[in-house]
Amino acid sequence: MAKTRTIFVCQECGRNSPREMGRCPNCGGWNTFVEEIVAGDPVPSAVQRMVGQRSEPQRLAEIEGDPWERLPLPMEEFSRVLGGGVVPGSIILIGGEPGIGKSTLLLQVTALMAEYAGPALYVSGEESARQIKMRAERLGITTDNLFLVTETNIDVILSHVSSVQPRVLVVDSIQTTYSDNLESLPGNVGQVKQAASIFQHLAKESGIAVFLVGHVTKEGSIAGPRVLEHIVDTVLYLEGDAFQTFRLLRSVKNRFGATSEVGVFEMQGAGMAEVANPSEAFLAERMVNAAGSAIAVTMEGTRPLLAEVQALATMTSFANPRRTANGIDFNRLLLITAVLTRRVGIRLSEQDIFLNVIGGLRIDEPAADLAIALALASSIKDRPLPADMAFIGEIGLSGELRTVGQLPARLNEAGKLGFKRVLIPRSVRRNADSLPDGIEHIAVRSLDEAIDLALR
Ligand code: TYD
Ligand code: MG
């Protein structure tokens, strides 16, 4: 391998320096320098030795095989998020907060792949092989095609890859791996990027499917998954409330499938269990006839999802009343309270407001506006909403209800879960014949009208 040299490069303005500098003399940015390799071969010759080839242009027609061929993965919730299985030679980043369940889920996935697709190698930089073995026992994993190793040095990892010859490689986590060619510590942006690009080359040239685990911290992501998003093919985030058992696996980038797909899991005593019918799970503990509770029908990717929104409004003892939103955007809550005050005449200026989406779910879709507004109105009036009614609609600043997409799918899901009536925006009435029968849809023009209907 040609001799390598490293330099430090300012990420703001591109200024080079042989040393790391706290402040960039060119653009004045603080802590913007990141170590990079300039000379020599950025990809260790070990990768090249292992795959034994250099690139060679091919005619389009000569490229063999179905480019979308996928390794089987009999875990529907995971497989769907990837677009139908794991593409050989692809590199997939799984981000999430520490403790959310990344290692658990990936160990389950690799065990399944070891059984159905071929040998799998799980490299951990955080836990000993014994600890992983104990977890595997807890998860009931028995396959003997799964290899475990604790290692953080990339060159050593590559030599393990070449002796095991796996079809699937897991690196847990990318922040703990390091290359000898860089002087900076593991976890540093330069190291993390370098490690990711080495694994990216490995995946592309060997056809091994590579999963990288990346921790995201609460404050954002220093040297975390964000800096890697452009290097990898697919980015998944595992989300959830640490105090709740539900976990959502979201795809935010996917070269081999649609983004916005979501897989739902529940963290149980023996690992992550797939939740095939999330609406049912999210409504399991619902108390009917309680004031302040409303059912929203949202879409997660292509899948409709019913979620309970709870609101509580109480007289404040502060000069500035408090607003707390869990599971919806805070500004959305402010907008909806403003519309309730100005367009409907419900006074909220002396009320503390707490809003919660049940199950640790996060709803970013405006289609849930109507449910949020009605949960609030129901709490203020201390009158429950009808137990068999669900709500769909975006609220505009004039208090009008605006139409939302994929209405038939939403209505079907509500019907399937036993709801009899759904309030929907009037503007969708135009193509009302495409809406499913079997569930009554009541079209309303404004928030005012919806409140009259549901809380009279
Ligand atoms: P882990 O997969 O180690 O999280 P991450 O890799 O994202 O940091 O999961 C840690 C949590 O999961 C831990 O609090 C214990 C819990 N857990 C279960 O509830 N059930 C299980 O079967 C396992 C293995 C872990
Ligand atoms: Mg872990």
GROMACS .gro file of C-alpha atoms and ligand atoms in nm:
model
  482
    1MET     CA    1   0.000   0.000   0.000
    2ALA     CA    2   0.131   0.346  -0.084
    3LYS     CA    3   0.238   0.546   0.216
    4THR     CA    4  -0.048   0.743   0.361
    5ARG     CA    5  -0.042   1.092   0.502
    6THR     CA    6  -0.320   1.261   0.690
    7ILE     CA    7  -0.417   1.623   0.698
    8PHE     CA    8  -0.688   1.820   0.871
    9VAL     CA    9  -0.953   1.988   0.661
   10CYS     CA   10  -1.198   2.255   0.774
   11GLN     CA   11  -1.550   2.128   0.705
   12GLU     CA   12  -1.679   2.483   0.663
   13CYS     CA   13  -1.437   2.638   0.412
   14GLY     CA   14  -1.208   2.353   0.301
   15ARG     CA   15  -0.887   2.502   0.443
   16ASN     CA   16  -0.611   2.242   0.495
   17SER     CA   17  -0.369   2.216   0.781
   18PRO     CA   18  -0.109   1.961   0.885
   19ARG     CA   19  -0.227   1.994   1.247
   20GLU     CA   20  -0.568   2.001   1.405
   21MET     CA   21  -0.671   2.355   1.492
   22GLY     CA   22  -0.936   2.467   1.736
   23ARG     CA   23  -1.031   2.765   1.525
   24CYS     CA   24  -1.007   2.796   1.150
   25PRO     CA   25  -0.781   3.091   1.057
   26ASN     CA   26  -0.965   3.127   0.727
   27CYS     CA   27  -1.337   3.121   0.810
   28GLY     CA   28  -1.317   3.155   1.187
   29GLY     CA   29  -1.523   2.840   1.257
   30TRP     CA   30  -1.465   2.659   1.586
   31ASN     CA   31  -1.380   2.285   1.596
   32THR     CA   32  -1.439   2.248   1.225
   33PHE     CA   33  -1.122   2.050   1.143
   34VAL     CA   34  -1.160   1.684   1.053
   35GLU     CA   35  -0.878   1.441   0.983
   36GLU     CA   36  -0.861   1.302   0.630
   37ILE     CA   37  -0.627   1.077   0.433
   38VAL     CA   38  -0.466   1.253   0.135
   39ALA     CA   39  -0.192   1.036  -0.007
   40GLY     CA   40  -0.183   0.668  -0.069
   41ASP     CA   41  -0.476   0.440  -0.093
   42PRO     CA   42  -0.782   0.539   0.108
   43VAL     CA   43  -0.916   0.186   0.083
   44PRO     CA   44  -0.686  -0.063   0.251
   45SER     CA   45  -0.526  -0.308   0.016
   46ALA     CA   46  -0.683  -0.577   0.235
   47VAL     CA   47  -1.018  -0.507   0.069
   48GLN     CA   48  -0.856  -0.533  -0.273
   49ARG     CA   49  -0.664  -0.846  -0.180
   50MET     CA   50  -0.978  -1.004  -0.049
   51VAL     CA   51  -1.193  -0.941  -0.351
   52GLY     CA   52  -0.894  -0.977  -0.582
   53GLN     CA   53  -1.011  -0.739  -0.850
   54ARG     CA   54  -1.003  -0.383  -0.971
   55SER     CA   55  -1.296  -0.215  -1.136
   56GLU     CA   56  -1.359  -0.275  -1.503
   57PRO     CA   57  -1.616  -0.084  -1.714
   58GLN     CA   58  -1.884  -0.310  -1.858
   59ARG     CA   59  -2.146  -0.255  -2.126
   60LEU     CA   60  -2.490  -0.205  -1.981
   61ALA     CA   61  -2.620  -0.511  -2.162
   62GLU     CA   62  -2.336  -0.724  -2.032
   63ILE     CA   63  -2.409  -0.659  -1.667
   64GLU     CA   64  -2.555  -0.981  -1.543
   65GLY     CA   65  -2.832  -1.060  -1.308
   66ASP     CA   66  -3.131  -0.884  -1.171
   67PRO     CA   67  -3.000  -0.575  -0.995
   68TRP     CA   68  -3.282  -0.605  -0.742
   69GLU     CA   69  -3.211  -0.958  -0.640
   70ARG     CA   70  -3.249  -0.977  -0.265
   71LEU     CA   71  -3.139  -1.199   0.016
   72PRO     CA   72  -3.436  -1.360   0.190
   73LEU     CA   73  -3.525  -1.215   0.528
   74PRO     CA   74  -3.829  -1.375   0.688
   75MET     CA   75  -3.908  -1.078   0.911
   76GLU     CA   76  -4.181  -0.890   0.731
   77GLU     CA   77  -4.165  -0.564   0.928
   78PHE     CA   78  -3.791  -0.528   0.863
   79SER     CA   79  -3.795  -0.660   0.510
   80ARG     CA   80  -4.070  -0.420   0.398
   81VAL     CA   81  -3.881  -0.116   0.528
   82LEU     CA   82  -3.584  -0.221   0.313
   83GLY     CA   83  -3.810  -0.249   0.008
   84GLY     CA   84  -3.856  -0.628   0.018
   85GLY     CA   85  -3.535  -0.778   0.153
   86VAL     CA   86  -3.163  -0.711   0.171
   87VAL     CA   87  -2.980  -0.630  -0.152
   88PRO     CA   88  -2.641  -0.806  -0.171
   89GLY     CA   89  -2.356  -0.557  -0.181
   90SER     CA   90  -2.562  -0.283  -0.022
   91ILE     CA   91  -2.464  -0.092   0.287
   92ILE     CA   92  -2.732  -0.009   0.540
   93LEU     CA   93  -2.697   0.229   0.830
   94ILE     CA   94  -2.918   0.182   1.135
   95GLY     CA   95  -2.924   0.483   1.363
   96GLY     CA   96  -3.091   0.534   1.696
   97GLU     CA   97  -3.041   0.648   2.051
   98PRO     CA   98  -2.836   0.426   2.281
   99GLY     CA   99  -3.049   0.158   2.444
  100ILE     CA  100  -3.332   0.174   2.191
  101GLY     CA  101  -3.271  -0.183   2.069
  102LYS     CA  102  -3.042  -0.162   1.764
  103SER     CA  103  -2.812  -0.446   1.872
  104THR     CA  104  -3.104  -0.664   1.973
  105LEU     CA  105  -3.288  -0.618   1.644
  106LEU     CA  106  -2.975  -0.666   1.434
  107LEU     CA  107  -2.875  -0.983   1.615
  108GLN     CA  108  -3.221  -1.124   1.541
  109VAL     CA  109  -3.194  -1.015   1.177
  110THR     CA  110  -2.843  -1.160   1.130
  111ALA     CA  111  -2.946  -1.489   1.291
  112LEU     CA  112  -3.236  -1.517   1.045
  113MET     CA  113  -3.012  -1.427   0.754
  114ALA     CA  114  -2.748  -1.676   0.867
  115GLU     CA  115  -3.015  -1.940   0.848
  116TYR     CA  116  -3.176  -1.839   0.517
  117ALA     CA  117  -2.908  -1.656   0.318
  118GLY     CA  118  -2.566  -1.784   0.424
  119PRO     CA  119  -2.296  -1.723   0.683
  120ALA     CA  120  -2.319  -1.401   0.883
  121LEU     CA  121  -2.050  -1.219   1.080
  122TYR     CA  122  -2.145  -0.995   1.370
  123VAL     CA  123  -1.863  -0.764   1.477
  124SER     CA  124  -1.916  -0.581   1.803
  125GLY     CA  125  -1.694  -0.309   1.935
  126GLU     CA  126  -1.908  -0.259   2.241
  127GLU     CA  127  -1.981  -0.599   2.389
  128SER     CA  128  -1.781  -0.917   2.442
  129ALA     CA  129  -1.865  -1.233   2.250
  130ARG     CA  130  -1.992  -1.379   2.582
  131GLN     CA  131  -2.233  -1.091   2.633
  132ILE     CA  132  -2.364  -1.130   2.280
  133LYS     CA  133  -2.395  -1.503   2.332
  134MET     CA  134  -2.605  -1.438   2.644
  135ARG     CA  135  -2.828  -1.205   2.448
  136ALA     CA  136  -2.858  -1.465   2.172
  137GLU     CA  137  -2.970  -1.720   2.429
  138ARG     CA  138  -3.231  -1.480   2.557
  139LEU     CA  139  -3.350  -1.435   2.199
  140GLY     CA  140  -3.360  -1.810   2.143
  141ILE     CA  141  -3.106  -1.804   1.859
  142THR     CA  142  -2.958  -2.142   1.773
  143THR     CA  143  -2.814  -2.116   1.420
  144ASP     CA  144  -2.452  -2.227   1.379
  145ASN     CA  145  -2.396  -2.015   1.071
  146LEU     CA  146  -2.357  -1.698   1.277
  147PHE     CA  147  -2.006  -1.585   1.375
  148LEU     CA  148  -1.934  -1.335   1.652
  149VAL     CA  149  -1.623  -1.134   1.723
  150THR     CA  150  -1.531  -0.837   1.939
  151GLU     CA  151  -1.305  -0.613   1.736
  152THR     CA  152  -1.260  -0.243   1.661
  153ASN     CA  153  -0.960  -0.229   1.429
  154ILE     CA  154  -1.076  -0.213   1.068
  155ASP     CA  155  -0.782  -0.406   0.923
  156VAL     CA  156  -0.844  -0.692   1.165
  157ILE     CA  157  -1.218  -0.684   1.087
  158LEU     CA  158  -1.136  -0.714   0.717
  159SER     CA  159  -0.912  -1.014   0.781
  160HIS     CA  160  -1.199  -1.180   0.973
  161VAL     CA  161  -1.428  -1.106   0.681
  162SER     CA  162  -1.186  -1.272   0.445
  163SER     CA  163  -1.163  -1.587   0.657
  164VAL     CA  164  -1.536  -1.621   0.733
  165GLN     CA  165  -1.653  -1.512   0.385
  166PRO     CA  166  -1.995  -1.404   0.511
  167ARG     CA  167  -2.293  -1.294   0.306
  168VAL     CA  168  -2.391  -1.050   0.577
  169LEU     CA  169  -2.167  -0.836   0.795
  170VAL     CA  170  -2.278  -0.629   1.095
  171VAL     CA  171  -2.054  -0.361   1.242
  172ASP     CA  172  -2.182  -0.254   1.585
  173SER     CA  173  -2.104   0.030   1.608
  174ILE     CA  174  -1.938   0.243   1.344
  175GLN     CA  175  -1.834   0.487   1.620
  176THR     CA  176  -1.613   0.226   1.788
  177THR     CA  177  -1.421   0.115   1.478
  178TYR     CA  178  -1.098   0.287   1.381
  179SER     CA  179  -0.830   0.282   1.118
  180ASP     CA  180  -0.459   0.282   1.207
  181ASN     CA  181  -0.404   0.524   0.921
  182LEU     CA  182  -0.571   0.806   1.108
  183GLU     CA  183  -0.435   0.947   1.429
  184SER     CA  184  -0.762   1.076   1.565
  185LEU     CA  185  -0.959   0.876   1.818
  186PRO     CA  186  -1.238   0.633   1.732
  187GLY     CA  187  -1.571   0.814   1.709
  188ASN     CA  188  -1.412   1.127   1.561
  189VAL     CA  189  -1.583   1.246   1.240
  190GLY     CA  190  -1.277   1.164   1.029
  191GLN     CA  191  -1.255   0.810   1.165
  192VAL     CA  192  -1.627   0.743   1.127
  193LYS     CA  193  -1.629   0.863   0.765
  194GLN     CA  194  -1.316   0.667   0.680
  195ALA     CA  195  -1.453   0.348   0.836
  196ALA     CA  196  -1.783   0.388   0.653
  197SER     CA  197  -1.617   0.438   0.316
  198ILE     CA  198  -1.398   0.129   0.366
  199PHE     CA  199  -1.707  -0.081   0.440
  200GLN     CA  200  -1.883   0.077   0.146
  201HIS     CA  201  -1.603  -0.041  -0.085
  202LEU     CA  202  -1.609  -0.382   0.077
  203ALA     CA  203  -1.984  -0.415   0.017
  204LYS     CA  204  -1.966  -0.297  -0.345
  205GLU     CA  205  -1.674  -0.515  -0.442
  206SER     CA  206  -1.753  -0.833  -0.255
  207GLY     CA  207  -2.135  -0.837  -0.269
  208ILE     CA  208  -2.156  -0.871   0.109
  209ALA     CA  209  -2.454  -0.693   0.262
  210VAL     CA  210  -2.319  -0.466   0.535
  211PHE     CA  211  -2.515  -0.323   0.828
  212LEU     CA  212  -2.358  -0.038   1.021
  213VAL     CA  213  -2.495   0.061   1.360
  214GLY     CA  214  -2.468   0.430   1.445
  215HIS     CA  215  -2.557   0.596   1.773
  216VAL     CA  216  -2.746   0.921   1.770
  217THR     CA  217  -2.725   1.138   2.076
  218LYS     CA  218  -3.013   1.343   2.210
  219GLU     CA  219  -2.840   1.671   2.124
  220GLY     CA  220  -2.818   1.578   1.759
  221SER     CA  221  -2.540   1.378   1.610
  222ILE     CA  222  -2.176   1.458   1.658
  223ALA     CA  223  -1.985   1.219   1.435
  224GLY     CA  224  -2.305   1.022   1.413
  225PRO     CA  225  -2.526   0.882   1.141
  226ARG     CA  226  -2.588   1.224   0.981
  227VAL     CA  227  -2.235   1.253   0.842
  228LEU     CA  228  -2.267   0.906   0.687
  229GLU     CA  229  -2.603   0.940   0.517
  230HIS     CA  230  -2.452   1.018   0.176
  231ILE     CA  231  -2.198   0.735   0.192
  232VAL     CA  232  -2.443   0.451   0.251
  233ASP     CA  233  -2.726   0.313   0.033
  234THR     CA  234  -2.995   0.297   0.295
  235VAL     CA  235  -3.054   0.482   0.620
  236LEU     CA  236  -3.292   0.345   0.878
  237TYR     CA  237  -3.371   0.498   1.214
  238LEU     CA  238  -3.501   0.299   1.506
  239GLU     CA  239  -3.721   0.527   1.713
  240GLY     CA  240  -3.936   0.505   2.017
  241ASP     CA  241  -3.985   0.631   2.365
  242ALA     CA  242  -3.742   0.457   2.603
  243PHE     CA  243  -4.029   0.421   2.853
  244GLN     CA  244  -4.261   0.262   2.600
  245THR     CA  245  -4.228  -0.077   2.440
  246PHE     CA  246  -4.314   0.017   2.081
  247ARG     CA  247  -4.029   0.079   1.836
  248LEU     CA  248  -4.064   0.223   1.487
  249LEU     CA  249  -3.811   0.145   1.218
  250ARG     CA  250  -3.822   0.421   0.959
  251SER     CA  251  -3.640   0.445   0.632
  252VAL     CA  252  -3.520   0.797   0.549
  253LYS     CA  253  -3.304   0.709   0.250
  254ASN     CA  254  -3.319   0.399   0.032
  255ARG     CA  255  -3.153   0.340  -0.302
  256PHE     CA  256  -3.344   0.013  -0.333
  257GLY     CA  257  -3.697   0.100  -0.229
  258ALA     CA  258  -3.942   0.364  -0.117
  259THR     CA  259  -3.863   0.580   0.183
  260SER     CA  260  -4.127   0.665   0.441
  261GLU     CA  261  -4.194   0.295   0.496
  262VAL     CA  262  -4.225   0.207   0.862
  263GLY     CA  263  -4.186  -0.120   1.050
  264VAL     CA  264  -4.344  -0.155   1.391
  265PHE     CA  265  -4.191  -0.368   1.667
  266GLU     CA  266  -4.248  -0.422   2.034
  267MET     CA  267  -3.956  -0.473   2.271
  268GLN     CA  268  -4.038  -0.781   2.475
  269GLY     CA  269  -3.859  -1.010   2.716
  270ALA     CA  270  -3.723  -1.218   2.430
  271GLY     CA  271  -3.629  -0.945   2.187
  272MET     CA  272  -3.815  -0.740   1.931
  273ALA     CA  273  -4.149  -0.882   1.825
  274GLU     CA  274  -4.310  -0.775   1.499
  275VAL     CA  275  -4.636  -0.588   1.536
  276ALA     CA  276  -4.836  -0.688   1.231
  277ASN     CA  277  -5.143  -0.489   1.330
  278PRO     CA  278  -5.016  -0.166   1.486
  279SER     CA  279  -5.350   0.016   1.499
  280GLU     CA  280  -5.492  -0.254   1.721
  281ALA     CA  281  -5.184  -0.246   1.943
  282PHE     CA  282  -5.193   0.133   1.979
  283LEU     CA  283  -5.561   0.134   2.071
  284ALA     CA  284  -5.541  -0.163   2.310
  285GLU     CA  285  -5.556   0.040   2.630
  286ARG     CA  286  -5.800   0.301   2.515
  287MET     CA  287  -6.062   0.411   2.765
  288VAL     CA  288  -6.382   0.482   2.579
  289ASN     CA  289  -6.606   0.764   2.695
  290ALA     CA  290  -6.318   0.956   2.851
  291ALA     CA  291  -6.312   1.329   2.782
  292GLY     CA  292  -6.002   1.453   2.599
  293SER     CA  293  -5.941   1.143   2.389
  294ALA     CA  294  -5.975   1.134   2.009
  295ILE     CA  295  -5.874   0.882   1.744
  296ALA     CA  296  -5.664   1.006   1.452
  297VAL     CA  297  -5.621   0.809   1.131
  298THR     CA  298  -5.270   0.877   1.004
  299MET     CA  299  -5.052   0.721   0.736
  300GLU     CA  300  -4.709   0.578   0.806
  301GLY     CA  301  -4.567   0.524   0.460
  302THR     CA  302  -4.823   0.324   0.270
  303ARG     CA  303  -4.986   0.193   0.584
  304PRO     CA  304  -5.275   0.356   0.769
  305LEU     CA  305  -5.236   0.376   1.143
  306LEU     CA  306  -5.494   0.462   1.405
  307ALA     CA  307  -5.361   0.648   1.704
  308GLU     CA  308  -5.517   0.785   2.019
  309VAL     CA  309  -5.453   1.152   2.091
  310GLN     CA  310  -5.510   1.266   2.449
  311ALA     CA  311  -5.546   1.622   2.563
  312LEU     CA  312  -5.580   1.772   2.908
  313ALA     CA  313  -5.660   2.138   2.968
  314THR     CA  314  -5.657   2.278   3.321
  315MET     CA  315  -5.679   2.627   3.469
  316THR     CA  316  -5.328   2.765   3.492
  317SER     CA  317  -5.168   2.915   3.799
  318PHE     CA  318  -4.902   3.088   3.592
  319ALA     CA  319  -4.897   3.417   3.408
  320ASN     CA  320  -4.789   3.230   3.093
  321PRO     CA  321  -4.992   2.913   3.057
  322ARG     CA  322  -4.796   2.601   2.976
  323ARG     CA  323  -4.816   2.399   2.656
  324THR     CA  324  -4.668   2.048   2.644
  325ALA     CA  325  -4.674   1.829   2.336
  326ASN     CA  326  -4.564   1.466   2.329
  327GLY     CA  327  -4.565   1.298   1.992
  328ILE     CA  328  -4.670   1.597   1.783
  329ASP     CA  329  -4.485   1.905   1.670
  330PHE     CA  330  -4.507   2.181   1.931
  331ASN     CA  331  -4.574   2.452   1.671
  332ARG     CA  332  -4.860   2.248   1.531
  333LEU     CA  333  -5.017   2.247   1.878
  334LEU     CA  334  -4.977   2.626   1.901
  335LEU     CA  335  -5.141   2.667   1.561
  336ILE     CA  336  -5.435   2.449   1.657
  337THR     CA  337  -5.487   2.629   1.989
  338ALA     CA  338  -5.478   2.961   1.805
  339VAL     CA  339  -5.743   2.842   1.559
  340LEU     CA  340  -5.960   2.709   1.844
  341THR     CA  341  -5.939   3.048   2.017
  342ARG     CA  342  -5.993   3.275   1.718
  343ARG     CA  343  -6.220   3.074   1.488
  344VAL     CA  344  -6.423   2.867   1.731
  345GLY     CA  345  -6.419   3.095   2.032
  346ILE     CA  346  -6.281   2.844   2.281
  347ARG     CA  347  -6.067   3.041   2.522
  348LEU     CA  348  -5.738   2.873   2.601
  349SER     CA  349  -5.534   3.168   2.725
  350GLU     CA  350  -5.587   3.071   3.090
  351GLN     CA  351  -5.543   2.699   3.037
  352ASP     CA  352  -5.235   2.481   3.071
  353ILE     CA  353  -5.247   2.231   2.786
  354PHE     CA  354  -5.094   1.885   2.779
  355LEU     CA  355  -5.110   1.679   2.466
  356ASN     CA  356  -4.999   1.321   2.429
  357VAL     CA  357  -4.997   1.062   2.152
  358ILE     CA  358  -5.037   0.718   2.307
  359GLY     CA  359  -4.779   0.443   2.267
  360GLY     CA  360  -4.475   0.667   2.222
  361LEU     CA  361  -4.587   0.728   1.865
  362ARG     CA  362  -4.488   1.043   1.677
  363ILE     CA  363  -4.734   1.195   1.433
  364ASP     CA  364  -4.594   1.446   1.187
  365GLU     CA  365  -4.891   1.445   0.955
  366PRO     CA  366  -5.133   1.741   0.940
  367ALA     CA  367  -5.414   1.489   0.882
  368ALA     CA  368  -5.415   1.443   1.260
  369ASP     CA  369  -5.503   1.812   1.320
  370LEU     CA  370  -5.873   1.745   1.352
  371ALA     CA  371  -5.825   1.472   1.613
  372ILE     CA  372  -5.590   1.697   1.812
  373ALA     CA  373  -5.836   1.989   1.803
  374LEU     CA  374  -6.128   1.768   1.904
  375ALA     CA  375  -5.933   1.605   2.188
  376LEU     CA  376  -5.866   1.957   2.318
  377ALA     CA  377  -6.223   2.075   2.274
  378SER     CA  378  -6.349   1.759   2.443
  379SER     CA  379  -6.121   1.817   2.742
  380ILE     CA  380  -6.226   2.182   2.776
  381LYS     CA  381  -6.596   2.097   2.759
  382ASP     CA  382  -6.534   1.788   2.974
  383ARG     CA  383  -6.751   1.584   2.741
  384PRO     CA  384  -6.633   1.263   2.570
  385LEU     CA  385  -6.634   1.218   2.193
  386PRO     CA  386  -6.846   0.933   2.054
  387ALA     CA  387  -6.659   0.606   2.109
  388ASP     CA  388  -6.722   0.480   1.756
  389MET     CA  389  -6.598   0.795   1.578
  390ALA     CA  390  -6.255   0.868   1.426
  391PHE     CA  391  -6.121   1.192   1.278
  392ILE     CA  392  -5.933   1.288   0.963
  393GLY     CA  393  -5.846   1.637   0.840
  394GLU     CA  394  -5.591   1.914   0.825
  395ILE     CA  395  -5.694   2.244   0.982
  396GLY     CA  396  -5.627   2.569   0.795
  397LEU     CA  397  -5.573   2.908   0.960
  398SER     CA  398  -5.931   3.015   0.889
  399GLY     CA  399  -6.061   2.711   1.074
  400GLU     CA  400  -6.147   2.534   0.749
  401LEU     CA  401  -6.086   2.162   0.707
  402ARG     CA  402  -5.849   2.077   0.427
  403THR     CA  403  -5.840   1.757   0.235
  404VAL     CA  404  -5.579   1.487   0.295
  405GLY     CA  405  -5.444   1.205   0.079
  406GLN     CA  406  -5.516   0.832   0.076
  407LEU     CA  407  -5.862   0.863   0.224
  408PRO     CA  408  -5.994   0.521   0.113
  409ALA     CA  409  -5.705   0.340   0.288
  410ARG     CA  410  -5.766   0.540   0.604
  411LEU     CA  411  -6.139   0.474   0.606
  412ASN     CA  412  -6.085   0.102   0.547
  413GLU     CA  413  -5.849   0.078   0.841
  414ALA     CA  414  -6.092   0.264   1.070
  415GLY     CA  415  -6.371   0.030   0.957
  416LYS     CA  416  -6.156  -0.275   1.017
  417LEU     CA  417  -6.099  -0.168   1.377
  418GLY     CA  418  -6.468  -0.131   1.444
  419PHE     CA  419  -6.522   0.242   1.403
  420LYS     CA  420  -6.866   0.326   1.259
  421ARG     CA  421  -6.827   0.694   1.169
  422VAL     CA  422  -6.541   0.911   1.049
  423LEU     CA  423  -6.541   1.289   1.019
  424ILE     CA  424  -6.366   1.392   0.698
  425PRO     CA  425  -6.314   1.725   0.519
  426ARG     CA  426  -6.604   1.823   0.292
  427SER     CA  427  -6.375   1.904   0.001
  428VAL     CA  428  -6.317   1.532  -0.063
  429ARG     CA  429  -6.688   1.484  -0.125
  430ARG     CA  430  -6.628   1.540  -0.496
  431ASN     CA  431  -6.486   1.193  -0.542
  432ALA     CA  432  -6.699   1.039  -0.272
  433ASP     CA  433  -6.795   0.739  -0.483
  434SER     CA  434  -6.440   0.605  -0.458
  435LEU     CA  435  -6.473   0.588  -0.080
  436PRO     CA  436  -6.538   0.247   0.075
  437ASP     CA  437  -6.886   0.149   0.198
  438GLY     CA  438  -6.939  -0.011   0.532
  439ILE     CA  439  -6.827   0.292   0.726
  440GLU     CA  440  -7.015   0.619   0.749
  441HIS     CA  441  -6.813   0.922   0.648
  442ILE     CA  442  -6.948   1.256   0.755
  443ALA     CA  443  -6.812   1.547   0.554
  444VAL     CA  444  -6.765   1.873   0.742
  445ARG     CA  445  -6.648   2.211   0.619
  446SER     CA  446  -6.490   2.362   0.928
  447LEU     CA  447  -6.356   2.288   1.272
  448ASP     CA  448  -6.655   2.471   1.419
  449GLU     CA  449  -6.894   2.237   1.239
  450ALA     CA  450  -6.692   1.930   1.345
  451ILE     CA  451  -6.713   2.032   1.712
  452ASP     CA  452  -7.089   2.090   1.681
  453LEU     CA  453  -7.132   1.745   1.533
  454ALA     CA  454  -6.907   1.548   1.761
  455LEU     CA  455  -6.962   1.726   2.092
  456ARG     CA  456  -7.318   1.843   2.081
  457TYD     P1  457  -2.989  -0.282   2.285
  457TYD     O1  458  -3.022  -0.367   2.169
  457TYD     O2  459  -2.863  -0.315   2.360
  457TYD     O3  460  -2.985  -0.128   2.244
  457TYD     P2  461  -2.882  -0.047   2.152
  457TYD     O4  462  -2.797  -0.145   2.081
  457TYD     O5  463  -2.968   0.036   2.062
  457TYD     O6  464  -2.804   0.040   2.244
  457TYD     O7  465  -3.115  -0.289   2.380
  457TYD     C1  466  -3.106  -0.247   2.507
  457TYD     C2  467  -3.236  -0.255   2.584
  457TYD     O8  468  -3.326  -0.355   2.541
  457TYD     C3  469  -3.201  -0.290   2.725
  457TYD     O9  470  -3.255  -0.186   2.805
  457TYD     C4  471  -3.264  -0.421   2.753
  457TYD     C5  472  -3.372  -0.430   2.651
  457TYD     N1  473  -3.398  -0.569   2.607
  457TYD     C6  474  -3.525  -0.622   2.620
  457TYD    O10  475  -3.617  -0.560   2.674
  457TYD     N2  476  -3.550  -0.750   2.575
  457TYD     C7  477  -3.453  -0.825   2.516
  457TYD    O11  478  -3.480  -0.940   2.476
  457TYD     C8  479  -3.321  -0.768   2.503
  457TYD     C9  480  -3.210  -0.848   2.440
  457TYD    C10  481  -3.299  -0.640   2.549
  458MG      MG  482  -2.588  -0.179   2.109
   0.00000   0.00000   0.00000
